[in-house]
Amino acid sequence: QVQLVESGGGLVQPGGSLRLSCSASGSIFSIGAMGWYRQAPGKQRELVARITGGGSTNYADSVKGRFTISRDNAKNTVYLQMNSLKPEDTAVYYCNADVKTYDRIGTYNYWGRGTQVTVSS
């Protein structure tokens, strides 16, 4: 019913930048909070950044000052601008969103399939 698709991942050198995008599609009535999570090999999935429907943001301490989350409600899209990338940022990055649809009552949480970000020299 709802699909989240990430794009923009890839290989980048330390100190470089990358911008991730996540677009939601389907029978969408509205989207509330959206966020980016990441999971490195052997580690648990962790919150990277989150943005509410009202535009309030939260960041993991490890990315504050380097990453910026934003959204375009008209396009049902959330972005993650990543600057000054470090090797420890290497992970699969997943998009997440709270969505109301025309099919069901209530708000449901959805995940994308992820996009690989590798920071290496």
Tab-separated table of N, CA, C and O in Angstrom:
chain	number	residue	atom	x	y	z
A	1	GLN	N	0.817	-1.207	0.000
A	1	GLN	CA	0.000	0.000	0.000
A	1	GLN	C	0.857	1.265	0.000
A	1	GLN	O	0.531	2.219	-0.718
A	2	VAL	N	1.910	1.280	0.801
A	2	VAL	CA	2.834	2.398	0.858
A	2	VAL	C	4.246	1.885	0.650
A	2	VAL	O	4.637	0.887	1.251
A	3	GLN	N	4.976	2.571	-0.194
A	3	GLN	CA	6.347	2.188	-0.472
A	3	GLN	C	7.271	3.370	-0.251
A	3	GLN	O	6.983	4.480	-0.701
A	4	LEU	N	8.378	3.131	0.438
A	4	LEU	CA	9.416	4.128	0.627
A	4	LEU	C	10.644	3.667	-0.133
A	4	LEU	O	11.091	2.538	0.042
A	5	VAL	N	11.179	4.533	-0.968
A	5	VAL	CA	12.336	4.182	-1.778
A	5	VAL	C	13.455	5.181	-1.548
A	5	VAL	O	13.288	6.374	-1.804
A	6	GLU	N	14.600	4.676	-1.077
A	6	GLU	CA	15.762	5.515	-0.832
A	6	GLU	C	16.648	5.578	-2.074
A	6	GLU	O	16.685	4.645	-2.869
A	7	SER	N	17.383	6.665	-2.189
A	7	SER	CA	18.353	6.814	-3.263
A	7	SER	C	19.456	7.762	-2.814
A	7	SER	O	19.293	8.488	-1.844
A	8	GLY	N	20.568	7.743	-3.527
A	8	GLY	CA	21.656	8.662	-3.246
A	8	GLY	C	22.845	8.070	-2.530
A	8	GLY	O	23.851	8.756	-2.323
A	9	GLY	N	22.762	6.816	-2.148
A	9	GLY	CA	23.881	6.185	-1.474
A	9	GLY	C	25.024	5.930	-2.436
A	9	GLY	O	24.888	6.046	-3.652
A	10	GLY	N	26.174	5.577	-1.873
A	10	GLY	CA	27.331	5.300	-2.699
A	10	GLY	C	28.612	5.324	-1.914
A	10	GLY	O	28.609	5.321	-0.681
A	11	LEU	N	29.709	5.352	-2.644
A	11	LEU	CA	31.044	5.379	-2.055
A	11	LEU	C	31.583	6.797	-2.071
A	11	LEU	O	31.555	7.468	-3.101
A	12	VAL	N	32.088	7.234	-0.929
A	12	VAL	CA	32.634	8.580	-0.818
A	12	VAL	C	33.850	8.554	0.098
A	12	VAL	O	33.934	7.725	1.006
A	13	GLN	N	34.798	9.449	-0.148
A	13	GLN	CA	35.990	9.531	0.688
A	13	GLN	C	35.707	10.282	1.984
A	13	GLN	O	34.792	11.102	2.044
A	14	PRO	N	36.484	10.012	3.032
A	14	PRO	CA	36.319	10.765	4.282
A	14	PRO	C	36.393	12.265	4.023
A	14	PRO	O	37.238	12.728	3.256
A	15	GLY	N	35.498	13.006	4.662
A	15	GLY	CA	35.428	14.440	4.461
A	15	GLY	C	34.490	14.848	3.343
A	15	GLY	O	34.185	16.041	3.197
A	16	GLY	N	34.030	13.893	2.581
A	16	GLY	CA	33.139	14.168	1.472
A	16	GLY	C	31.697	14.331	1.900
A	16	GLY	O	31.365	14.256	3.082
A	17	SER	N	30.832	14.542	0.912
A	17	SER	CA	29.414	14.768	1.165
A	17	SER	C	28.550	13.862	0.302
A	17	SER	O	28.963	13.405	-0.767
A	18	LEU	N	27.347	13.634	0.780
A	18	LEU	CA	26.384	12.806	0.077
A	18	LEU	C	24.995	13.266	0.488
A	18	LEU	O	24.792	13.671	1.632
A	19	ARG	N	24.052	13.208	-0.433
A	19	ARG	CA	22.674	13.533	-0.102
A	19	ARG	C	21.772	12.351	-0.406
A	19	ARG	O	21.704	11.884	-1.540
A	20	LEU	N	21.075	11.889	0.611
A	20	LEU	CA	20.132	10.797	0.467
A	20	LEU	C	18.722	11.346	0.281
A	20	LEU	O	18.367	12.371	0.856
A	21	SER	N	17.932	10.642	-0.509
A	21	SER	CA	16.544	11.005	-0.721
A	21	SER	C	15.667	9.797	-0.451
A	21	SER	O	16.077	8.661	-0.669
A	22	CYS	N	14.467	10.045	0.014
A	22	CYS	CA	13.497	8.980	0.234
A	22	CYS	C	12.129	9.486	-0.179
A	22	CYS	O	11.632	10.458	0.391
A	23	SER	N	11.531	8.827	-1.147
A	23	SER	CA	10.219	9.216	-1.638
A	23	SER	C	9.176	8.165	-1.287
A	23	SER	O	9.402	6.971	-1.479
A	24	ALA	N	8.045	8.619	-0.785
A	24	ALA	CA	6.939	7.738	-0.434
A	24	ALA	C	5.891	7.756	-1.534
A	24	ALA	O	5.586	8.804	-2.099
A	25	SER	N	5.333	6.597	-1.819
A	25	SER	CA	4.292	6.498	-2.830
A	25	SER	C	3.229	5.508	-2.376
A	25	SER	O	3.474	4.677	-1.502
A	26	GLY	N	2.062	5.591	-2.996
A	26	GLY	CA	0.967	4.715	-2.642
A	26	GLY	C	-0.287	5.500	-2.309
A	26	GLY	O	-0.421	6.657	-2.674
A	27	SER	N	-1.198	4.841	-1.616
A	27	SER	CA	-2.467	5.473	-1.253
A	27	SER	C	-2.293	6.311	0.012
A	27	SER	O	-2.806	5.978	1.079
A	28	ILE	N	-1.578	7.399	-0.130
A	28	ILE	CA	-1.190	8.234	1.006
A	28	ILE	C	-2.140	9.395	1.223
A	28	ILE	O	-2.400	10.171	0.305
A	29	PHE	N	-2.631	9.501	2.439
A	29	PHE	CA	-3.448	10.640	2.820
A	29	PHE	C	-2.565	11.744	3.400
A	29	PHE	O	-2.687	12.905	3.021
A	30	SER	N	-1.689	11.364	4.304
A	30	SER	CA	-0.769	12.316	4.892
A	30	SER	C	0.401	11.577	5.518
A	30	SER	O	0.303	10.406	5.848
A	31	ILE	N	1.500	12.301	5.691
A	31	ILE	CA	2.690	11.741	6.309
A	31	ILE	C	3.073	12.586	7.517
A	31	ILE	O	3.165	13.810	7.415
A	32	GLY	N	3.282	11.928	8.627
A	32	GLY	CA	3.698	12.621	9.835
A	32	GLY	C	5.203	12.696	9.923
A	32	GLY	O	5.869	13.197	9.021
A	33	ALA	N	5.751	12.172	11.002
A	33	ALA	CA	7.197	12.196	11.185
A	33	ALA	C	7.900	11.300	10.172
A	33	ALA	O	7.379	10.254	9.780
A	34	MET	N	9.084	11.711	9.760
A	34	MET	CA	9.923	10.922	8.875
A	34	MET	C	11.330	10.907	9.464
A	34	MET	O	11.731	11.846	10.153
A	35	GLY	N	12.052	9.844	9.183
A	35	GLY	CA	13.380	9.758	9.753
A	35	GLY	C	14.330	8.891	8.960
A	35	GLY	O	13.930	8.171	8.039
A	36	TRP	N	15.588	9.005	9.335
A	36	TRP	CA	16.644	8.178	8.765
A	36	TRP	C	17.293	7.369	9.876
A	36	TRP	O	17.626	7.913	10.937
A	37	TYR	N	17.451	6.086	9.624
A	37	TYR	CA	18.137	5.179	10.524
A	37	TYR	C	19.284	4.538	9.761
A	37	TYR	O	19.308	4.540	8.532
A	38	ARG	N	20.229	3.988	10.493
A	38	ARG	CA	21.323	3.294	9.827
A	38	ARG	C	21.723	2.058	10.620
A	38	ARG	O	21.526	1.985	11.827
A	39	GLN	N	22.280	1.108	9.907
A	39	GLN	CA	22.740	-0.119	10.531
A	39	GLN	C	24.054	-0.544	9.897
A	39	GLN	O	24.127	-0.792	8.695
A	40	ALA	N	25.083	-0.605	10.718
A	40	ALA	CA	26.394	-1.062	10.289
A	40	ALA	C	26.516	-2.546	10.597
A	40	ALA	O	25.814	-3.072	11.464
A	41	PRO	N	27.413	-3.251	9.910
A	41	PRO	CA	27.595	-4.678	10.161
A	41	PRO	C	27.888	-4.971	11.628
A	41	PRO	O	28.746	-4.331	12.236
A	42	GLY	N	27.161	-5.922	12.203
A	42	GLY	CA	27.374	-6.304	13.586
A	42	GLY	C	26.800	-5.353	14.609
A	42	GLY	O	27.014	-5.555	15.812
A	43	LYS	N	26.085	-4.335	14.171
A	43	LYS	CA	25.514	-3.365	15.093
A	43	LYS	C	24.001	-3.285	14.938
A	43	LYS	O	23.440	-3.708	13.931
A	44	GLN	N	23.352	-2.740	15.958
A	44	GLN	CA	21.910	-2.541	15.909
A	44	GLN	C	21.567	-1.317	15.073
A	44	GLN	O	22.374	-0.405	14.924
A	45	ARG	N	20.361	-1.318	14.544
A	45	ARG	CA	19.890	-0.161	13.808
A	45	ARG	C	19.722	1.011	14.772
A	45	ARG	O	19.185	0.854	15.870
A	46	GLU	N	20.180	2.184	14.362
A	46	GLU	CA	20.109	3.356	15.214
A	46	GLU	C	19.504	4.545	14.487
A	46	GLU	O	19.604	4.676	13.268
A	47	LEU	N	18.886	5.411	15.261
A	47	LEU	CA	18.318	6.634	14.710
A	47	LEU	C	19.434	7.598	14.341
A	47	LEU	O	20.337	7.847	15.135
A	48	VAL	N	19.359	8.137	13.146
A	48	VAL	CA	20.315	9.139	12.687
A	48	VAL	C	19.706	10.530	12.789
A	48	VAL	O	20.297	11.448	13.358
A	49	ALA	N	18.528	10.688	12.226
A	49	ALA	CA	17.841	11.972	12.242
A	49	ALA	C	16.349	11.764	12.056
A	49	ALA	O	15.920	10.808	11.412
A	50	ARG	N	15.568	12.671	12.607
A	50	ARG	CA	14.119	12.587	12.523
A	50	ARG	C	13.553	13.976	12.362
A	50	ARG	O	14.063	14.931	12.943
A	51	ILE	N	12.475	14.085	11.587
A	51	ILE	CA	11.812	15.361	11.400
A	51	ILE	C	10.314	15.149	11.502
A	51	ILE	O	9.742	14.260	10.879
A	52	THR	N	9.647	15.953	12.314
A	52	THR	CA	8.209	15.834	12.499
A	52	THR	C	7.473	16.528	11.366
A	52	THR	O	8.054	17.233	10.544
A	53	GLY	N	6.158	16.321	11.337
A	53	GLY	CA	5.352	16.994	10.336
A	53	GLY	C	5.420	18.497	10.462
A	53	GLY	O	5.245	19.217	9.475
A	54	GLY	N	5.678	18.988	11.666
A	54	GLY	CA	5.797	20.411	11.907
A	54	GLY	C	7.181	20.975	11.673
A	54	GLY	O	7.387	22.184	11.811
A	55	GLY	N	8.136	20.112	11.344
A	55	GLY	CA	9.477	20.570	11.020
A	55	GLY	C	10.498	20.503	12.144
A	55	GLY	O	11.651	20.898	11.950
A	56	SER	N	10.110	20.007	13.312
A	56	SER	CA	11.066	19.855	14.400
A	56	SER	C	12.009	18.698	14.103
A	56	SER	O	11.584	17.671	13.576
A	57	THR	N	13.277	18.858	14.451
A	57	THR	CA	14.278	17.843	14.122
A	57	THR	C	15.004	17.320	15.342
A	57	THR	O	15.117	17.995	16.367
A	58	ASN	N	15.503	16.098	15.211
A	58	ASN	CA	16.341	15.468	16.216
A	58	ASN	C	17.470	14.751	15.494
A	58	ASN	O	17.261	14.180	14.425
A	59	TYR	N	18.654	14.769	16.097
A	59	TYR	CA	19.814	14.122	15.509
A	59	TYR	C	20.548	13.286	16.538
A	59	TYR	O	20.579	13.621	17.721
A	60	ALA	N	21.154	12.217	16.069
A	60	ALA	CA	22.066	11.473	16.913
A	60	ALA	C	23.263	12.361	17.227
A	60	ALA	O	23.685	13.167	16.390
A	61	ASP	N	23.810	12.223	18.428
A	61	ASP	CA	24.947	13.051	18.817
A	61	ASP	C	26.117	12.910	17.842
A	61	ASP	O	26.851	13.870	17.591
A	62	SER	N	26.280	11.738	17.293
A	62	SER	CA	27.403	11.466	16.413
A	62	SER	C	27.342	12.201	15.077
A	62	SER	O	28.356	12.304	14.380
A	63	VAL	N	26.166	12.715	14.712
A	63	VAL	CA	26.030	13.386	13.417
A	63	VAL	C	25.666	14.855	13.534
A	63	VAL	O	25.596	15.553	12.508
A	64	LYS	N	25.449	15.340	14.736
A	64	LYS	CA	25.085	16.746	14.922
A	64	LYS	C	26.157	17.667	14.358
A	64	LYS	O	27.344	17.482	14.584
A	65	GLY	N	25.710	18.658	13.613
A	65	GLY	CA	26.626	19.600	12.996
A	65	GLY	C	27.131	19.166	11.647
A	65	GLY	O	27.727	19.966	10.919
A	66	ARG	N	26.911	17.910	11.293
A	66	ARG	CA	27.374	17.381	10.011
A	66	ARG	C	26.228	16.996	9.082
A	66	ARG	O	26.330	17.160	7.866
A	67	PHE	N	25.143	16.475	9.650
A	67	PHE	CA	24.005	16.023	8.856
A	67	PHE	C	22.832	16.976	9.024
A	67	PHE	O	22.629	17.565	10.091
A	68	THR	N	22.028	17.096	7.979
A	68	THR	CA	20.822	17.916	8.024
A	68	THR	C	19.668	17.163	7.380
A	68	THR	O	19.774	16.713	6.241
A	69	ILE	N	18.571	17.036	8.116
A	69	ILE	CA	17.387	16.386	7.580
A	69	ILE	C	16.387	17.461	7.152
A	69	ILE	O	16.247	18.493	7.809
A	70	SER	N	15.704	17.220	6.054
A	70	SER	CA	14.703	18.150	5.559
A	70	SER	C	13.624	17.365	4.827
A	70	SER	O	13.786	16.177	4.560
A	71	ARG	N	12.526	18.038	4.496
A	71	ARG	CA	11.447	17.344	3.797
A	71	ARG	C	10.739	18.270	2.825
A	71	ARG	O	10.741	19.493	2.983
A	72	ASP	N	10.136	17.668	1.819
A	72	ASP	CA	9.323	18.365	0.847
A	72	ASP	C	7.975	17.665	0.857
A	72	ASP	O	7.809	16.604	0.258
A	73	ASN	N	7.021	18.245	1.554
A	73	ASN	CA	5.724	17.601	1.714
A	73	ASN	C	4.967	17.442	0.394
A	73	ASN	O	4.225	16.479	0.212
A	74	ALA	N	5.156	18.373	-0.526
A	74	ALA	CA	4.485	18.291	-1.816
A	74	ALA	C	4.957	17.084	-2.619
A	74	ALA	O	4.229	16.562	-3.460
A	75	LYS	N	6.185	16.642	-2.354
A	75	LYS	CA	6.754	15.505	-3.066
A	75	LYS	C	6.791	14.236	-2.221
A	75	LYS	O	7.297	13.209	-2.678
A	76	ASN	N	6.271	14.302	-0.996
A	76	ASN	CA	6.316	13.163	-0.072
A	76	ASN	C	7.738	12.619	0.050
A	76	ASN	O	7.961	11.405	0.028
A	77	THR	N	8.670	13.529	0.188
A	77	THR	CA	10.080	13.170	0.173
A	77	THR	C	10.828	13.753	1.371
A	77	THR	O	10.571	14.886	1.778
A	78	VAL	N	11.743	12.964	1.905
A	78	VAL	CA	12.617	13.414	2.975
A	78	VAL	C	14.054	13.267	2.498
A	78	VAL	O	14.382	12.343	1.748
A	79	TYR	N	14.915	14.185	2.923
A	79	TYR	CA	16.303	14.197	2.508
A	79	TYR	C	17.229	14.131	3.716
A	79	TYR	O	16.861	14.524	4.826
A	80	LEU	N	18.420	13.663	3.477
A	80	LEU	CA	19.466	13.700	4.489
A	80	LEU	C	20.744	14.176	3.818
A	80	LEU	O	21.344	13.449	3.026
A	81	GLN	N	21.130	15.403	4.127
A	81	GLN	CA	22.381	15.949	3.621
A	81	GLN	C	23.487	15.570	4.588
A	81	GLN	O	23.427	15.928	5.767
A	82	MET	N	24.484	14.859	4.107
A	82	MET	CA	25.568	14.374	4.942
A	82	MET	C	26.875	15.023	4.513
A	82	MET	O	27.332	14.829	3.387
A	83	ASN	N	27.465	15.790	5.406
A	83	ASN	CA	28.732	16.459	5.151
A	83	ASN	C	29.802	15.950	6.106
A	83	ASN	O	29.499	15.351	7.131
A	84	SER	N	31.047	16.219	5.765
A	84	SER	CA	32.182	15.819	6.596
A	84	SER	C	32.083	14.356	7.007
A	84	SER	O	32.235	14.000	8.175
A	85	LEU	N	31.831	13.518	6.042
A	85	LEU	CA	31.608	12.098	6.319
A	85	LEU	C	32.850	11.422	6.881
A	85	LEU	O	33.982	11.741	6.504
A	86	LYS	N	32.602	10.492	7.784
A	86	LYS	CA	33.648	9.739	8.452
A	86	LYS	C	33.477	8.252	8.159
A	86	LYS	O	32.371	7.806	7.858
A	87	PRO	N	34.544	7.469	8.270
A	87	PRO	CA	34.419	6.024	8.039
A	87	PRO	C	33.351	5.376	8.920
A	87	PRO	O	32.683	4.433	8.474
A	88	GLU	N	33.172	5.867	10.136
A	88	GLU	CA	32.173	5.297	11.027
A	88	GLU	C	30.740	5.592	10.603
A	88	GLU	O	29.795	5.062	11.194
A	89	ASP	N	30.565	6.424	9.582
A	89	ASP	CA	29.233	6.658	9.027
A	89	ASP	C	28.824	5.553	8.057
A	89	ASP	O	27.682	5.525	7.603
A	90	THR	N	29.741	4.677	7.740
A	90	THR	CA	29.460	3.583	6.818
A	90	THR	C	28.368	2.681	7.372
A	90	THR	O	28.469	2.169	8.490
A	91	ALA	N	27.314	2.499	6.597
A	91	ALA	CA	26.166	1.701	7.033
A	91	ALA	C	25.134	1.655	5.921
A	91	ALA	O	25.242	2.365	4.923
A	92	VAL	N	24.129	0.816	6.124
A	92	VAL	CA	22.944	0.872	5.280
A	92	VAL	C	21.994	1.868	5.923
A	92	VAL	O	21.686	1.757	7.113
A	93	TYR	N	21.557	2.835	5.157
A	93	TYR	CA	20.671	3.871	5.663
A	93	TYR	C	19.238	3.585	5.244
A	93	TYR	O	18.951	3.379	4.061
A	94	TYR	N	18.341	3.596	6.233
A	94	TYR	CA	16.943	3.272	6.006
A	94	TYR	C	16.043	4.477	6.243
A	94	TYR	O	16.227	5.220	7.207
A	95	CYS	N	15.071	4.626	5.394
A	95	CYS	CA	14.067	5.668	5.531
A	95	CYS	C	12.879	5.128	6.321
A	95	CYS	O	12.513	3.952	6.195
A	96	ASN	N	12.274	5.977	7.126
A	96	ASN	CA	11.138	5.592	7.953
A	96	ASN	C	10.103	6.712	7.953
A	96	ASN	O	10.463	7.886	7.928
A	97	ALA	N	8.823	6.336	7.978
A	97	ALA	CA	7.782	7.353	7.965
A	97	ALA	C	6.503	6.872	8.629
A	97	ALA	O	6.148	5.692	8.540
A	98	ASP	N	5.820	7.787	9.296
A	98	ASP	CA	4.489	7.549	9.842
A	98	ASP	C	3.486	8.037	8.811
A	98	ASP	O	3.492	9.212	8.451
A	99	VAL	N	2.611	7.134	8.357
A	99	VAL	CA	1.743	7.437	7.232
A	99	VAL	C	0.279	7.129	7.517
A	99	VAL	O	-0.051	6.091	8.088
A	100	LYS	N	-0.600	8.021	7.098
A	100	LYS	CA	-2.031	7.778	7.085
A	100	LYS	C	-2.410	7.508	5.637
A	100	LYS	O	-2.033	8.253	4.738
A	101	THR	N	-3.179	6.445	5.417
A	101	THR	CA	-3.614	6.102	4.070
A	101	THR	C	-5.119	6.225	3.936
A	101	THR	O	-5.831	6.449	4.913
A	102	TYR	N	-5.600	6.078	2.714
A	102	TYR	CA	-7.038	6.096	2.460
A	102	TYR	C	-7.683	4.745	2.762
A	102	TYR	O	-8.905	4.654	2.849
A	103	ASP	N	-6.872	3.712	2.920
A	103	ASP	CA	-7.368	2.357	3.089
A	103	ASP	C	-7.656	1.967	4.531
A	103	ASP	O	-8.576	1.180	4.785
A	104	ARG	N	-6.893	2.502	5.470
A	104	ARG	CA	-7.010	2.077	6.857
A	104	ARG	C	-7.118	3.258	7.809
A	104	ARG	O	-6.603	4.340	7.536
A	105	ILE	N	-7.783	3.001	8.907
A	105	ILE	CA	-7.884	4.006	9.956
A	105	ILE	C	-6.621	3.954	10.797
A	105	ILE	O	-6.127	2.879	11.132
A	106	GLY	N	-6.104	5.115	11.140
A	106	GLY	CA	-4.941	5.182	11.990
A	106	GLY	C	-3.663	5.502	11.242
A	106	GLY	O	-3.639	5.605	10.013
A	107	THR	N	-2.599	5.654	12.008
A	107	THR	CA	-1.285	5.948	11.465
A	107	THR	C	-0.413	4.708	11.569
A	107	THR	O	-0.359	4.062	12.611
A	108	TYR	N	0.293	4.391	10.480
A	108	TYR	CA	1.148	3.215	10.444
A	108	TYR	C	2.565	3.599	10.062
A	108	TYR	O	2.793	4.562	9.326
A	109	ASN	N	3.504	2.835	10.569
A	109	ASN	CA	4.915	3.096	10.340
A	109	ASN	C	5.445	2.217	9.215
A	109	ASN	O	5.187	1.015	9.169
A	110	TYR	N	6.213	2.825	8.298
A	110	TYR	CA	6.746	2.110	7.144
A	110	TYR	C	8.255	2.296	7.038
A	110	TYR	O	8.802	3.318	7.471
A	111	TRP	N	8.894	1.307	6.443
A	111	TRP	CA	10.341	1.316	6.234
A	111	TRP	C	10.695	1.142	4.768
A	111	TRP	O	10.030	0.404	4.034
A	112	GLY	N	11.760	1.797	4.348
A	112	GLY	CA	12.331	1.541	3.039
A	112	GLY	C	13.261	0.350	3.121
A	112	GLY	O	13.503	-0.201	4.203
A	113	ARG	N	13.803	-0.063	1.992
A	113	ARG	CA	14.692	-1.218	1.970
A	113	ARG	C	16.146	-0.863	2.220
A	113	ARG	O	16.967	-1.750	2.427
A	114	GLY	N	16.466	0.403	2.204
A	114	GLY	CA	17.802	0.850	2.547
A	114	GLY	C	18.685	1.169	1.358
A	114	GLY	O	18.481	0.671	0.254
A	115	THR	N	19.680	2.006	1.609
A	115	THR	CA	20.682	2.341	0.608
A	115	THR	C	22.053	2.347	1.280
A	115	THR	O	22.204	2.845	2.395
A	116	GLN	N	23.033	1.777	0.618
A	116	GLN	CA	24.361	1.632	1.199
A	116	GLN	C	25.160	2.924	1.092
A	116	GLN	O	25.249	3.530	0.025
A	117	VAL	N	25.758	3.316	2.200
A	117	VAL	CA	26.693	4.432	2.233
A	117	VAL	C	28.025	3.900	2.743
A	117	VAL	O	28.096	3.335	3.833
A	118	THR	N	29.061	4.075	1.946
A	118	THR	CA	30.388	3.614	2.326
A	118	THR	C	31.356	4.786	2.296
A	118	THR	O	31.498	5.450	1.270
A	119	VAL	N	32.008	5.031	3.418
A	119	VAL	CA	32.973	6.118	3.540
A	119	VAL	C	34.345	5.486	3.728
A	119	VAL	O	34.629	4.892	4.769
A	120	SER	N	35.170	5.607	2.725
A	120	SER	CA	36.475	4.954	2.758
A	120	SER	C	37.451	5.657	1.828
A	120	SER	O	37.071	6.194	0.791
A	121	SER	N	38.716	5.651	2.220
A	121	SER	CA	39.770	6.200	1.391
A	121	SER	C	40.455	5.117	0.571
A	121	SER	O	41.308	5.394	-0.257
